[in-house]
PDB file of C-alpha atoms and ligand atoms in Angstrom:
ATOM      1  CA  UNK A   1      -6.799  12.502   7.437  1.00 95.00           C
ATOM      2  CA  UNK A   2      -3.636  12.923   9.116  1.00 97.00           C
ATOM      3  CA  UNK A   3      -3.069  16.260  11.431  1.00 98.00           C
ATOM      4  CA  UNK A   4       0.164  16.471  13.416  1.00 98.00           C
ATOM      5  CA  UNK A   5      -0.233  19.460  15.308  1.00 98.00           C
ATOM      6  CA  UNK A   6       3.065  20.773  17.461  1.00 97.00           C
ATOM      7  CA  UNK A   7       4.625  17.775  17.970  1.00 98.00           C
ATOM      8  CA  UNK A   8       8.065  17.617  19.782  1.00 97.00           C
ATOM      9  CA  UNK A   9      10.211  14.971  21.285  1.00 97.00           C
ATOM     10  CA  UNK A  10      13.487  14.629  23.364  1.00 97.00           C
ATOM     11  CA  UNK A  11      15.358  11.615  23.757  1.00 95.00           C
ATOM     12  CA  UNK A  12      17.389  10.757  27.188  1.00 92.00           C
ATOM     13  CA  UNK A  13      20.596   8.648  26.723  1.00 88.00           C
ATOM     14  CA  UNK A  14      23.474   9.294  29.211  1.00 86.00           C
ATOM     15  CA  UNK A  15      22.258  11.748  31.517  1.00 87.00           C
ATOM     16  CA  UNK A  16      21.912  13.837  28.859  1.00 91.00           C
ATOM     17  CA  UNK A  17      18.518  15.225  26.668  1.00 92.00           C
ATOM     18  CA  UNK A  18      18.423  16.048  22.940  1.00 93.00           C
ATOM     19  CA  UNK A  19      15.923  17.414  21.292  1.00 95.00           C
ATOM     20  CA  UNK A  20      14.546  15.020  18.113  1.00 96.00           C
ATOM     21  CA  UNK A  21      11.437  17.185  17.169  1.00 97.00           C
ATOM     22  CA  UNK A  22      10.747  20.760  17.678  1.00 96.00           C
ATOM     23  CA  UNK A  23       6.819  21.971  17.207  1.00 96.00           C
ATOM     24  CA  UNK A  24       6.415  19.911  13.958  1.00 97.00           C
ATOM     25  CA  UNK A  25       2.929  20.583  12.753  1.00 98.00           C
ATOM     26  CA  UNK A  26       1.638  19.130   9.154  1.00 98.00           C
ATOM     27  CA  UNK A  27      -1.388  17.451   7.439  1.00 98.00           C
ATOM     28  CA  UNK A  28      -2.056  15.332   4.864  1.00 98.00           C
ATOM     29  CA  UNK A  29      -5.118  14.993   3.161  1.00 97.00           C
ATOM     30  CA  UNK A  30      -7.087  11.736   1.985  1.00 97.00           C
ATOM     31  CA  UNK A  31      -5.796  10.205  -1.017  1.00 96.00           C
ATOM     32  CA  UNK A  32      -2.483  12.077  -1.179  1.00 97.00           C
ATOM     33  CA  UNK A  33       0.983  11.453  -0.808  1.00 97.00           C
ATOM     34  CA  UNK A  34       2.778  13.392   1.394  1.00 98.00           C
ATOM     35  CA  UNK A  35       7.336  12.579   1.702  1.00 97.00           C
ATOM     36  CA  UNK A  36       9.310  14.043   4.663  1.00 97.00           C
ATOM     37  CA  UNK A  37      13.028  14.624   3.161  1.00 95.00           C
ATOM     38  CA  UNK A  38      15.506  14.878   5.227  1.00 91.00           C
ATOM     39  CA  UNK A  39      19.291  14.075   6.481  1.00 89.00           C
ATOM     40  CA  UNK A  40      19.541  10.982   8.576  1.00 89.00           C
ATOM     41  CA  UNK A  41      19.263  11.779  11.961  1.00 91.00           C
ATOM     42  CA  UNK A  42      16.342  15.098  11.600  1.00 93.00           C
ATOM     43  CA  UNK A  43      13.952  12.900  13.473  1.00 95.00           C
ATOM     44  CA  UNK A  44      12.001  11.135  10.280  1.00 95.00           C
ATOM     45  CA  UNK A  45      11.336   8.005  11.782  1.00 94.00           C
ATOM     46  CA  UNK A  46      10.471   8.808  15.118  1.00 96.00           C
ATOM     47  CA  UNK A  47       7.946  11.702  13.280  1.00 97.00           C
ATOM     48  CA  UNK A  48       6.463   8.510  11.816  1.00 96.00           C
ATOM     49  CA  UNK A  49       6.269   6.114  14.559  1.00 96.00           C
ATOM     50  CA  UNK A  50       4.363   8.807  16.210  1.00 97.00           C
ATOM     51  CA  UNK A  51       1.936   9.212  13.797  1.00 97.00           C
ATOM     52  CA  UNK A  52       1.853   5.556  13.627  1.00 96.00           C
ATOM     53  CA  UNK A  53       1.015   5.438  17.186  1.00 96.00           C
ATOM     54  CA  UNK A  54       4.700   3.461  18.273  1.00 95.00           C
ATOM     55  CA  UNK A  55       5.738   6.345  20.329  1.00 96.00           C
ATOM     56  CA  UNK A  56       3.917   9.288  22.197  1.00 97.00           C
ATOM     57  CA  UNK A  57       4.678  13.022  21.748  1.00 97.00           C
ATOM     58  CA  UNK A  58       6.527  14.704  24.313  1.00 97.00           C
ATOM     59  CA  UNK A  59       3.958  17.480  23.138  1.00 97.00           C
ATOM     60  CA  UNK A  60       1.645  18.085  21.157  1.00 97.00           C
ATOM     61  CA  UNK A  61      -0.860  15.890  19.666  1.00 97.00           C
ATOM     62  CA  UNK A  62      -1.279  13.305  16.091  1.00 98.00           C
ATOM     63  CA  UNK A  63      -4.984  13.121  14.914  1.00 98.00           C
ATOM     64  CA  UNK A  64      -5.655   9.941  12.173  1.00 97.00           C
ATOM     65  CA  UNK A  65      -9.166  11.233  10.880  1.00 95.00           C
ATOM     66  CA  UNK A  66      -9.972  13.560  14.038  1.00 95.00           C
ATOM     67  CA  UNK A  67      -9.249  11.128  16.467  1.00 96.00           C
ATOM     68  CA  UNK A  68      -5.928  11.391  18.341  1.00 97.00           C
ATOM     69  CA  UNK A  69      -3.457   8.465  18.321  1.00 97.00           C
ATOM     70  CA  UNK A  70      -2.689   6.955  21.050  1.00 95.00           C
ATOM     71  CA  UNK A  71      -1.465   3.185  20.064  1.00 95.00           C
ATOM     72  CA  UNK A  72      -1.187   1.202  16.691  1.00 94.00           C
ATOM     73  CA  UNK A  73      -4.135   0.624  14.603  1.00 92.00           C
ATOM     74  CA  UNK A  74      -4.631  -1.261  11.408  1.00 90.00           C
ATOM     75  CA  UNK A  75      -6.329   1.638   9.935  1.00 93.00           C
ATOM     76  CA  UNK A  76      -2.754   2.849   9.628  1.00 95.00           C
ATOM     77  CA  UNK A  77      -0.251   0.328   8.898  1.00 94.00           C
ATOM     78  CA  UNK A  78       3.734   0.809   8.483  1.00 93.00           C
ATOM     79  CA  UNK A  79       5.432  -0.656   5.961  1.00 90.00           C
ATOM     80  CA  UNK A  80       9.398  -0.811   6.932  1.00 80.00           C
ATOM     81  CA  UNK A  81      12.601  -1.056   4.897  1.00 71.00           C
ATOM     82  CA  UNK A  82      13.267  -4.414   6.031  1.00 70.00           C
ATOM     83  CA  UNK A  83      10.671  -6.317   4.661  1.00 65.00           C
ATOM     84  CA  UNK A  84      10.191  -8.186   8.066  1.00 82.00           C
ATOM     85  CA  UNK A  85       8.278 -11.540   6.222  1.00 92.00           C
ATOM     86  CA  UNK A  86       8.615 -14.714   8.394  1.00 94.00           C
ATOM     87  CA  UNK A  87      10.781 -17.392   5.974  1.00 95.00           C
ATOM     88  CA  UNK A  88       8.985 -20.224   7.242  1.00 96.00           C
ATOM     89  CA  UNK A  89       5.776 -18.943   5.591  1.00 96.00           C
ATOM     90  CA  UNK A  90       4.739 -18.766   2.002  1.00 96.00           C
ATOM     91  CA  UNK A  91       4.247 -15.946   0.116  1.00 96.00           C
ATOM     92  CA  UNK A  92       0.333 -16.249   0.324  1.00 96.00           C
ATOM     93  CA  UNK A  93       0.543 -16.978   4.742  1.00 96.00           C
ATOM     94  CA  UNK A  94       3.019 -13.791   4.771  1.00 96.00           C
ATOM     95  CA  UNK A  95       0.587 -11.536   3.008  1.00 95.00           C
ATOM     96  CA  UNK A  96      -2.482 -13.384   4.955  1.00 95.00           C
ATOM     97  CA  UNK A  97      -0.446 -12.328   8.470  1.00 92.00           C
ATOM     98  CA  UNK A  98      -1.899  -8.656   7.614  1.00 89.00           C
ATOM     99  CA  UNK A  99      -5.649 -10.064   7.869  1.00 94.00           C
ATOM    100  CA  UNK A 100      -5.329 -12.430  11.650  1.00 90.00           C
ATOM    101  CA  UNK A 101      -7.760 -11.782  13.920  1.00 86.00           C
ATOM    102  CA  UNK A 102     -10.219  -9.953  11.303  1.00 88.00           C
ATOM    103  CA  UNK A 103     -13.686 -11.231  11.431  1.00 90.00           C
ATOM    104  CA  UNK A 104     -14.124 -12.283   7.993  1.00 91.00           C
ATOM    105  CA  UNK A 105     -14.882 -15.817   6.279  1.00 94.00           C
ATOM    106  CA  UNK A 106     -11.645 -17.946   5.135  1.00 93.00           C
ATOM    107  CA  UNK A 107     -12.285 -17.655   1.671  1.00 95.00           C
ATOM    108  CA  UNK A 108     -13.014 -13.653   1.557  1.00 95.00           C
ATOM    109  CA  UNK A 109      -9.675 -13.666   3.545  1.00 94.00           C
ATOM    110  CA  UNK A 110      -7.904 -15.892   0.362  1.00 95.00           C
ATOM    111  CA  UNK A 111      -9.563 -13.536  -1.908  1.00 95.00           C
ATOM    112  CA  UNK A 112      -8.398 -10.470  -0.372  1.00 94.00           C
ATOM    113  CA  UNK A 113      -4.465 -12.168  -0.844  1.00 96.00           C
ATOM    114  CA  UNK A 114      -4.805 -13.041  -4.061  1.00 96.00           C
ATOM    115  CA  UNK A 115      -6.043  -9.169  -4.778  1.00 93.00           C
ATOM    116  CA  UNK A 116      -3.693  -7.827  -3.184  1.00 93.00           C
ATOM    117  CA  UNK A 117      -1.128 -10.274  -4.437  1.00 94.00           C
ATOM    118  CA  UNK A 118      -2.142  -9.508  -8.099  1.00 92.00           C
ATOM    119  CA  UNK A 119      -1.284  -5.794  -7.013  1.00 89.00           C
ATOM    120  CA  UNK A 120       1.866  -6.453  -6.787  1.00 89.00           C
ATOM    121  CA  UNK A 121       2.227  -8.993 -10.468  1.00 89.00           C
ATOM    122  CA  UNK A 122       3.288 -11.688  -7.853  1.00 92.00           C
ATOM    123  CA  UNK A 123       0.277 -13.947  -8.308  1.00 90.00           C
ATOM    124  CA  UNK A 124       1.985 -17.338  -9.373  1.00 94.00           C
ATOM    125  CA  UNK A 125       4.258 -17.344  -6.515  1.00 96.00           C
ATOM    126  CA  UNK A 126       2.072 -18.006  -3.635  1.00 95.00           C
ATOM    127  CA  UNK A 127       3.423 -21.068  -2.333  1.00 97.00           C
ATOM    128  CA  UNK A 128       6.966 -20.037  -2.571  1.00 97.00           C
ATOM    129  CA  UNK A 129       9.194 -18.639   0.446  1.00 97.00           C
ATOM    130  CA  UNK A 130      10.744 -15.817   0.838  1.00 94.00           C
ATOM    131  CA  UNK A 131      14.123 -17.333   0.619  1.00 95.00           C
ATOM    132  CA  UNK A 132      13.238 -18.286  -3.028  1.00 96.00           C
ATOM    133  CA  UNK A 133      12.464 -14.468  -3.714  1.00 94.00           C
ATOM    134  CA  UNK A 134      14.469 -11.867  -4.994  1.00 90.00           C
ATOM    135  CA  UNK A 135      14.557  -9.004  -2.660  1.00 86.00           C
ATOM    136  CA  UNK A 136      12.420  -6.434  -4.992  1.00 87.00           C
ATOM    137  CA  UNK A 137       9.969  -9.482  -4.860  1.00 91.00           C
ATOM    138  CA  UNK A 138      10.154 -10.341  -1.534  1.00 92.00           C
ATOM    139  CA  UNK A 139       9.629  -6.312  -0.818  1.00 89.00           C
ATOM    140  CA  UNK A 140       6.461  -6.334  -3.115  1.00 91.00           C
ATOM    141  CA  UNK A 141       5.088  -9.230  -1.002  1.00 94.00           C
ATOM    142  CA  UNK A 142       5.637  -6.887   2.044  1.00 93.00           C
ATOM    143  CA  UNK A 143       3.653  -4.052   0.088  1.00 91.00           C
ATOM    144  CA  UNK A 144       1.114  -7.158  -0.358  1.00 93.00           C
ATOM    145  CA  UNK A 145       0.125  -7.639   3.016  1.00 94.00           C
ATOM    146  CA  UNK A 146       0.294  -3.611   3.629  1.00 93.00           C
ATOM    147  CA  UNK A 147      -2.150  -3.294   0.892  1.00 92.00           C
ATOM    148  CA  UNK A 148      -4.541  -6.471   1.967  1.00 93.00           C
ATOM    149  CA  UNK A 149      -5.942  -5.023   4.765  1.00 93.00           C
ATOM    150  CA  UNK A 150      -6.713  -2.074   3.027  1.00 92.00           C
ATOM    151  CA  UNK A 151      -5.969   1.069   5.112  1.00 94.00           C
ATOM    152  CA  UNK A 152      -7.015   3.999   5.137  1.00 95.00           C
ATOM    153  CA  UNK A 153      -2.910   5.109   5.650  1.00 97.00           C
ATOM    154  CA  UNK A 154       0.050   3.173   4.977  1.00 96.00           C
ATOM    155  CA  UNK A 155       3.065   4.749   6.120  1.00 97.00           C
ATOM    156  CA  UNK A 156       6.468   3.904   4.658  1.00 95.00           C
ATOM    157  CA  UNK A 157      10.322   4.621   6.100  1.00 94.00           C
ATOM    158  CA  UNK A 158      12.171   3.669   3.043  1.00 91.00           C
ATOM    159  CA  UNK A 159      10.926   1.312   1.452  1.00 88.00           C
ATOM    160  CA  UNK A 160      12.959   0.780  -1.262  1.00 88.00           C
ATOM    161  CA  UNK A 161      16.081   2.451   0.365  1.00 85.00           C
ATOM    162  CA  UNK A 162      17.531  -1.582   0.077  1.00 81.00           C
ATOM    163  CA  UNK A 163      16.935  -2.225  -3.736  1.00 83.00           C
ATOM    164  CA  UNK A 164      19.004  -1.705  -6.156  1.00 86.00           C
ATOM    165  CA  UNK A 165      17.773   1.288  -9.075  1.00 89.00           C
ATOM    166  CA  UNK A 166      16.180  -1.054 -11.349  1.00 88.00           C
ATOM    167  CA  UNK A 167      14.013  -2.596  -8.691  1.00 85.00           C
ATOM    168  CA  UNK A 168      13.550   0.285  -7.060  1.00 89.00           C
ATOM    169  CA  UNK A 169      12.375   2.230 -10.062  1.00 92.00           C
ATOM    170  CA  UNK A 170       9.749  -0.426 -10.908  1.00 89.00           C
ATOM    171  CA  UNK A 171       8.423  -1.164  -7.508  1.00 88.00           C
ATOM    172  CA  UNK A 172       7.918   2.994  -7.088  1.00 93.00           C
ATOM    173  CA  UNK A 173       5.981   3.009 -10.619  1.00 93.00           C
ATOM    174  CA  UNK A 174       3.525   0.227  -8.741  1.00 90.00           C
ATOM    175  CA  UNK A 175       3.602   2.123  -5.953  1.00 92.00           C
ATOM    176  CA  UNK A 176       1.580   5.126  -7.847  1.00 94.00           C
ATOM    177  CA  UNK A 177      -0.620   2.517 -10.120  1.00 92.00           C
ATOM    178  CA  UNK A 178      -1.724   0.879  -6.924  1.00 91.00           C
ATOM    179  CA  UNK A 179      -2.164   4.292  -4.882  1.00 94.00           C
ATOM    180  CA  UNK A 180      -4.101   5.605  -7.660  1.00 93.00           C
ATOM    181  CA  UNK A 181      -6.385   2.957  -7.859  1.00 91.00           C
ATOM    182  CA  UNK A 182      -7.001   2.480  -4.020  1.00 91.00           C
ATOM    183  CA  UNK A 183      -6.506   6.289  -3.257  1.00 94.00           C
ATOM    184  CA  UNK A 184      -4.933   5.036   0.207  1.00 95.00           C
ATOM    185  CA  UNK A 185      -3.736   7.939   1.920  1.00 97.00           C
ATOM    186  CA  UNK A 186       0.777   7.611   2.211  1.00 97.00           C
ATOM    187  CA  UNK A 187       2.442   9.564   4.302  1.00 98.00           C
ATOM    188  CA  UNK A 188       6.799   8.324   2.977  1.00 96.00           C
ATOM    189  CA  UNK A 189       9.774   8.864   4.844  1.00 95.00           C
ATOM    190  CA  UNK A 190      12.994   9.072   2.186  1.00 91.00           C
ATOM    191  CA  UNK A 191      16.506  11.181   1.797  1.00 85.00           C
ATOM    192  CA  UNK A 192      15.989  10.000  -1.774  1.00 90.00           C
ATOM    193  CA  UNK A 193      15.377  13.394  -4.090  1.00 91.00           C
ATOM    194  CA  UNK A 194      13.898  11.480  -6.666  1.00 92.00           C
ATOM    195  CA  UNK A 195      11.806   9.408  -5.481  1.00 94.00           C
ATOM    196  CA  UNK A 196      10.756  11.604  -3.394  1.00 94.00           C
ATOM    197  CA  UNK A 197      10.187  14.035  -6.700  1.00 94.00           C
ATOM    198  CA  UNK A 198       8.789  11.236  -8.325  1.00 95.00           C
ATOM    199  CA  UNK A 199       6.026   9.865  -5.273  1.00 96.00           C
ATOM    200  CA  UNK A 200       4.909  12.833  -3.713  1.00 97.00           C
ATOM    201  CA  UNK A 201       1.868  15.119  -3.888  1.00 97.00           C
ATOM    202  CA  UNK A 202       3.747  17.316  -1.633  1.00 97.00           C
ATOM    203  CA  UNK A 203       7.514  17.332   0.120  1.00 96.00           C
ATOM    204  CA  UNK A 204       7.920  18.503   3.452  1.00 97.00           C
ATOM    205  CA  UNK A 205      11.542  19.851   3.899  1.00 94.00           C
ATOM    206  CA  UNK A 206      12.993  19.075   7.238  1.00 94.00           C
ATOM    207  CA  UNK A 207      16.182  20.616   8.489  1.00 92.00           C
ATOM    208  CA  UNK A 208      17.758  18.936  11.687  1.00 90.00           C
ATOM    209  CA  UNK A 209      19.197  19.361  15.061  1.00 90.00           C
ATOM    210  CA  UNK A 210      16.308  19.490  15.881  1.00 93.00           C
ATOM    211  CA  UNK A 211      14.173  18.586  13.589  1.00 94.00           C
ATOM    212  CA  UNK A 212      12.125  20.663  11.960  1.00 95.00           C
ATOM    213  CA  UNK A 213       9.568  21.189   8.642  1.00 95.00           C
ATOM    214  CA  UNK A 214      11.799  23.737   7.452  1.00 89.00           C
ATOM    215  CA  UNK A 215      10.092  23.943   3.818  1.00 93.00           C
ATOM    216  CA  UNK A 216       7.051  22.781   1.378  1.00 95.00           C
ATOM    217  CA  UNK A 217       7.220  21.806  -1.956  1.00 94.00           C
ATOM    218  CA  UNK A 218       3.952  21.244  -4.062  1.00 95.00           C
ATOM    219  CA  UNK A 219       5.097  18.763  -7.104  1.00 94.00           C
ATOM    220  CA  UNK A 220       2.217  19.674  -9.614  1.00 91.00           C
ATOM    221  CA  UNK A 221       3.049  17.151 -12.771  1.00 89.00           C
ATOM    222  CA  UNK A 222       0.403  14.815 -12.889  1.00 89.00           C
ATOM    223  CA  UNK A 223       1.314  10.997 -12.395  1.00 89.00           C
ATOM    224  CA  UNK A 224       2.414   8.377 -13.496  1.00 89.00           C
ATOM    225  CA  UNK A 225       5.804  11.096 -14.312  1.00 90.00           C
ATOM    226  CA  UNK A 226       8.470  11.201 -17.087  1.00 90.00           C
ATOM    227  CA  UNK A 227      11.556  10.752 -14.874  1.00 90.00           C
ATOM    228  CA  UNK A 228      13.034  12.525 -17.886  1.00 90.00           C
ATOM    229  CA  UNK A 229      10.902  15.068 -18.031  1.00 88.00           C
ATOM    230  CA  UNK A 230      12.161  18.898 -18.096  1.00 87.00           C
ATOM    231  CA  UNK A 231       9.647  19.228 -14.928  1.00 88.00           C
ATOM    232  CA  UNK A 232      11.004  16.576 -13.194  1.00 88.00           C
ATOM    233  CA  UNK A 233      14.364  17.942 -12.828  1.00 88.00           C
ATOM    234  CA  UNK A 234      12.930  21.608 -12.080  1.00 91.00           C
ATOM    235  CA  UNK A 235      11.834  19.987  -9.006  1.00 92.00           C
ATOM    236  CA  UNK A 236      14.331  18.314  -8.344  1.00 89.00           C
ATOM    237  CA  UNK A 237      16.498  21.159  -8.257  1.00 89.00           C
ATOM    238  CA  UNK A 238      14.563  23.423  -6.770  1.00 90.00           C
ATOM    239  CA  UNK A 239      14.962  20.582  -3.425  1.00 90.00           C
ATOM    240  CA  UNK A 240      18.692  20.332  -4.276  1.00 88.00           C
ATOM    241  CA  UNK A 241      18.781  24.360  -4.094  1.00 87.00           C
ATOM    242  CA  UNK A 242      16.832  24.139  -0.391  1.00 85.00           C
ATOM    243  CA  UNK A 243      19.538  21.595   1.279  1.00 81.00           C
ATOM    244  CA  UNK A 244      22.443  23.582  -0.382  1.00 69.00           C
ATOM    245  CA  UNK A 245      21.748  27.172  -0.267  1.00 51.00           C
ATOM    246  CA  UNK A 246      21.206  27.046   3.846  1.00 42.00           C
ATOM    247  CA  UNK A 247      25.231  25.431   3.410  1.00 45.00           C
ATOM    248  CA  UNK A 248      25.996  28.865   1.573  1.00 47.00           C
ATOM    249  CA  UNK A 249      24.061  31.044   3.538  1.00 50.00           C
ATOM    250  CA  UNK A 250      23.827  29.509   6.873  1.00 47.00           C
ATOM    251  CA  UNK A 251      20.379  30.605   9.194  1.00 49.00           C
ATOM    252  CA  UNK A 252      20.335  31.266  12.742  1.00 50.00           C
ATOM    253  CA  UNK A 253      17.737  29.230  13.414  1.00 54.00           C
ATOM    254  CA  UNK A 254      17.742  26.375  11.051  1.00 51.00           C
ATOM    255  CA  UNK A 255      20.629  24.033   9.621  1.00 51.00           C
ATOM    256  CA  UNK A 256      19.701  21.226   7.579  1.00 53.00           C
TER     257      UNK A 256
HETATM  258  N1  LIG B 301      14.895   5.378  20.985  1.00 70.34           N
HETATM  259  C1  LIG B 301      16.071   6.236  20.872  1.00 70.34           C
HETATM  260  N2  LIG B 301      16.651   6.744  21.919  1.00 70.34           N
HETATM  261  C2  LIG B 301      17.801   7.583  22.061  1.00 70.34           C
HETATM  262  N3  LIG B 301      17.408   8.130  20.723  1.00 70.34           N
HETATM  263  C3  LIG B 301      16.813   7.745  20.246  1.00 70.34           C
HETATM  264  C4  LIG B 301      16.082   7.131  19.713  1.00 70.34           C
HETATM  265  N4  LIG B 301      15.681   6.932  18.426  1.00 70.34           N
HETATM  266  C5  LIG B 301      15.917   7.997  18.183  1.00 70.34           C
HETATM  267  N5  LIG B 301      17.329   8.478  18.812  1.00 70.34           N
HETATM  268  C6  LIG B 301      17.750   9.385  17.989  1.00 70.34           C
HETATM  269  O1  LIG B 301      17.077  10.400  17.450  1.00 70.34           O
HETATM  270  C7  LIG B 301      17.133  11.266  16.181  1.00 70.34           C
HETATM  271  C8  LIG B 301      16.832  11.420  15.080  1.00 70.34           C
HETATM  272  O2  LIG B 301      16.394   9.535  14.924  1.00 70.34           O
HETATM  273  P1  LIG B 301      15.347   8.901  13.689  1.00 70.34           P
HETATM  274  O3  LIG B 301      15.873   7.399  13.898  1.00 70.34           O
HETATM  275  O4  LIG B 301      13.998   9.500  13.606  1.00 70.34           O
HETATM  276  O5  LIG B 301      16.272   9.864  12.256  1.00 70.34           O
HETATM  277  P2  LIG B 301      15.877   9.635  10.733  1.00 70.34           P
HETATM  278  O6  LIG B 301      16.328  11.073  10.500  1.00 70.34           O
HETATM  279  O7  LIG B 301      15.081   8.463  10.509  1.00 70.34           O
HETATM  280  O8  LIG B 301      17.176   8.971  10.332  1.00 70.34           O
HETATM  281  P3  LIG B 301      17.700   7.884   8.956  1.00 70.34           P
HETATM  282  O9  LIG B 301      17.647   8.861   7.431  1.00 70.34           O
HETATM  283  O10 LIG B 301      19.311   7.866   9.217  1.00 70.34           O
HETATM  284  O11 LIG B 301      16.393   7.108   9.416  1.00 70.34           O
HETATM  285  C9  LIG B 301      18.963  10.751  16.283  1.00 70.34           C
HETATM  286  O12 LIG B 301      19.664  11.372  16.449  1.00 70.34           O
HETATM  287  C10 LIG B 301      18.705   9.385  16.859  1.00 70.34           C
HETATM  288  O13 LIG B 301      20.379   8.947  17.816  1.00 70.34           O
HETATM  289 MG1  LIG B 302      15.188   6.390   9.841  1.00 70.34          MG
END
């Protein structure tokens, strides 16, 4: 579904050039949830922006279903950490925003929006305004908007980072439930190891300065997962070791 092949990116500021991503390659299969996990500043958002067509790579290519990505499309939508809801529009109108410009009868649009709101458990709240909702509910609206578009791929940049633990866990559960139902391909960025283990089929571990994909871990546990299960801790420990090991034994080429 997604192919990233030999992608590099440098930023130039104050006359200096910094290589942020160096020769990054990976693939995401249709229906997979893949996570990019790495420390702050390793280039996760930059990489996600390139997959979404918001930023061109300096070298290499990004393909969506075999076609080169050169601009954002509705087949691949981005869900940001900030909820980006319009405060003057109701929940219903905020979700409908994703369908603006679609050649579709108004009644069908409304049905699509209501289905998405039901999916995230917000039916009954469609006429409320964002300020009348909790942070978790607002993030649900943003998730509903992404799914209402019925994209092939959803790109998520730390979508739950601003939420408290309870809300985060609940929304992670909902995401798994909806994704299992809809089979949407998801590429997620996080620095939360638990979130990566809980949600992903595969975790791509990134090193920093410059950002590279350093290792890949397959999470073979079936979903929904049990956060208290031994396997969950096994994967968590393995990922922690990945990060700690490089501190104990600095590698010549990589620093995480
Ligand atoms: N538009 C830009 N111009 C110059 N430098 C940039 C730009 N965008 C990102 N960078 C730099 O590129 C590096 C990677 O940034 P990026 O936002 O991709 O990191 P990240 O892994 O998403 O970090 P975080 O986990 O903190 O969100 C950082 O050093 C950042 O300062
Ligand atoms: Mg980021």
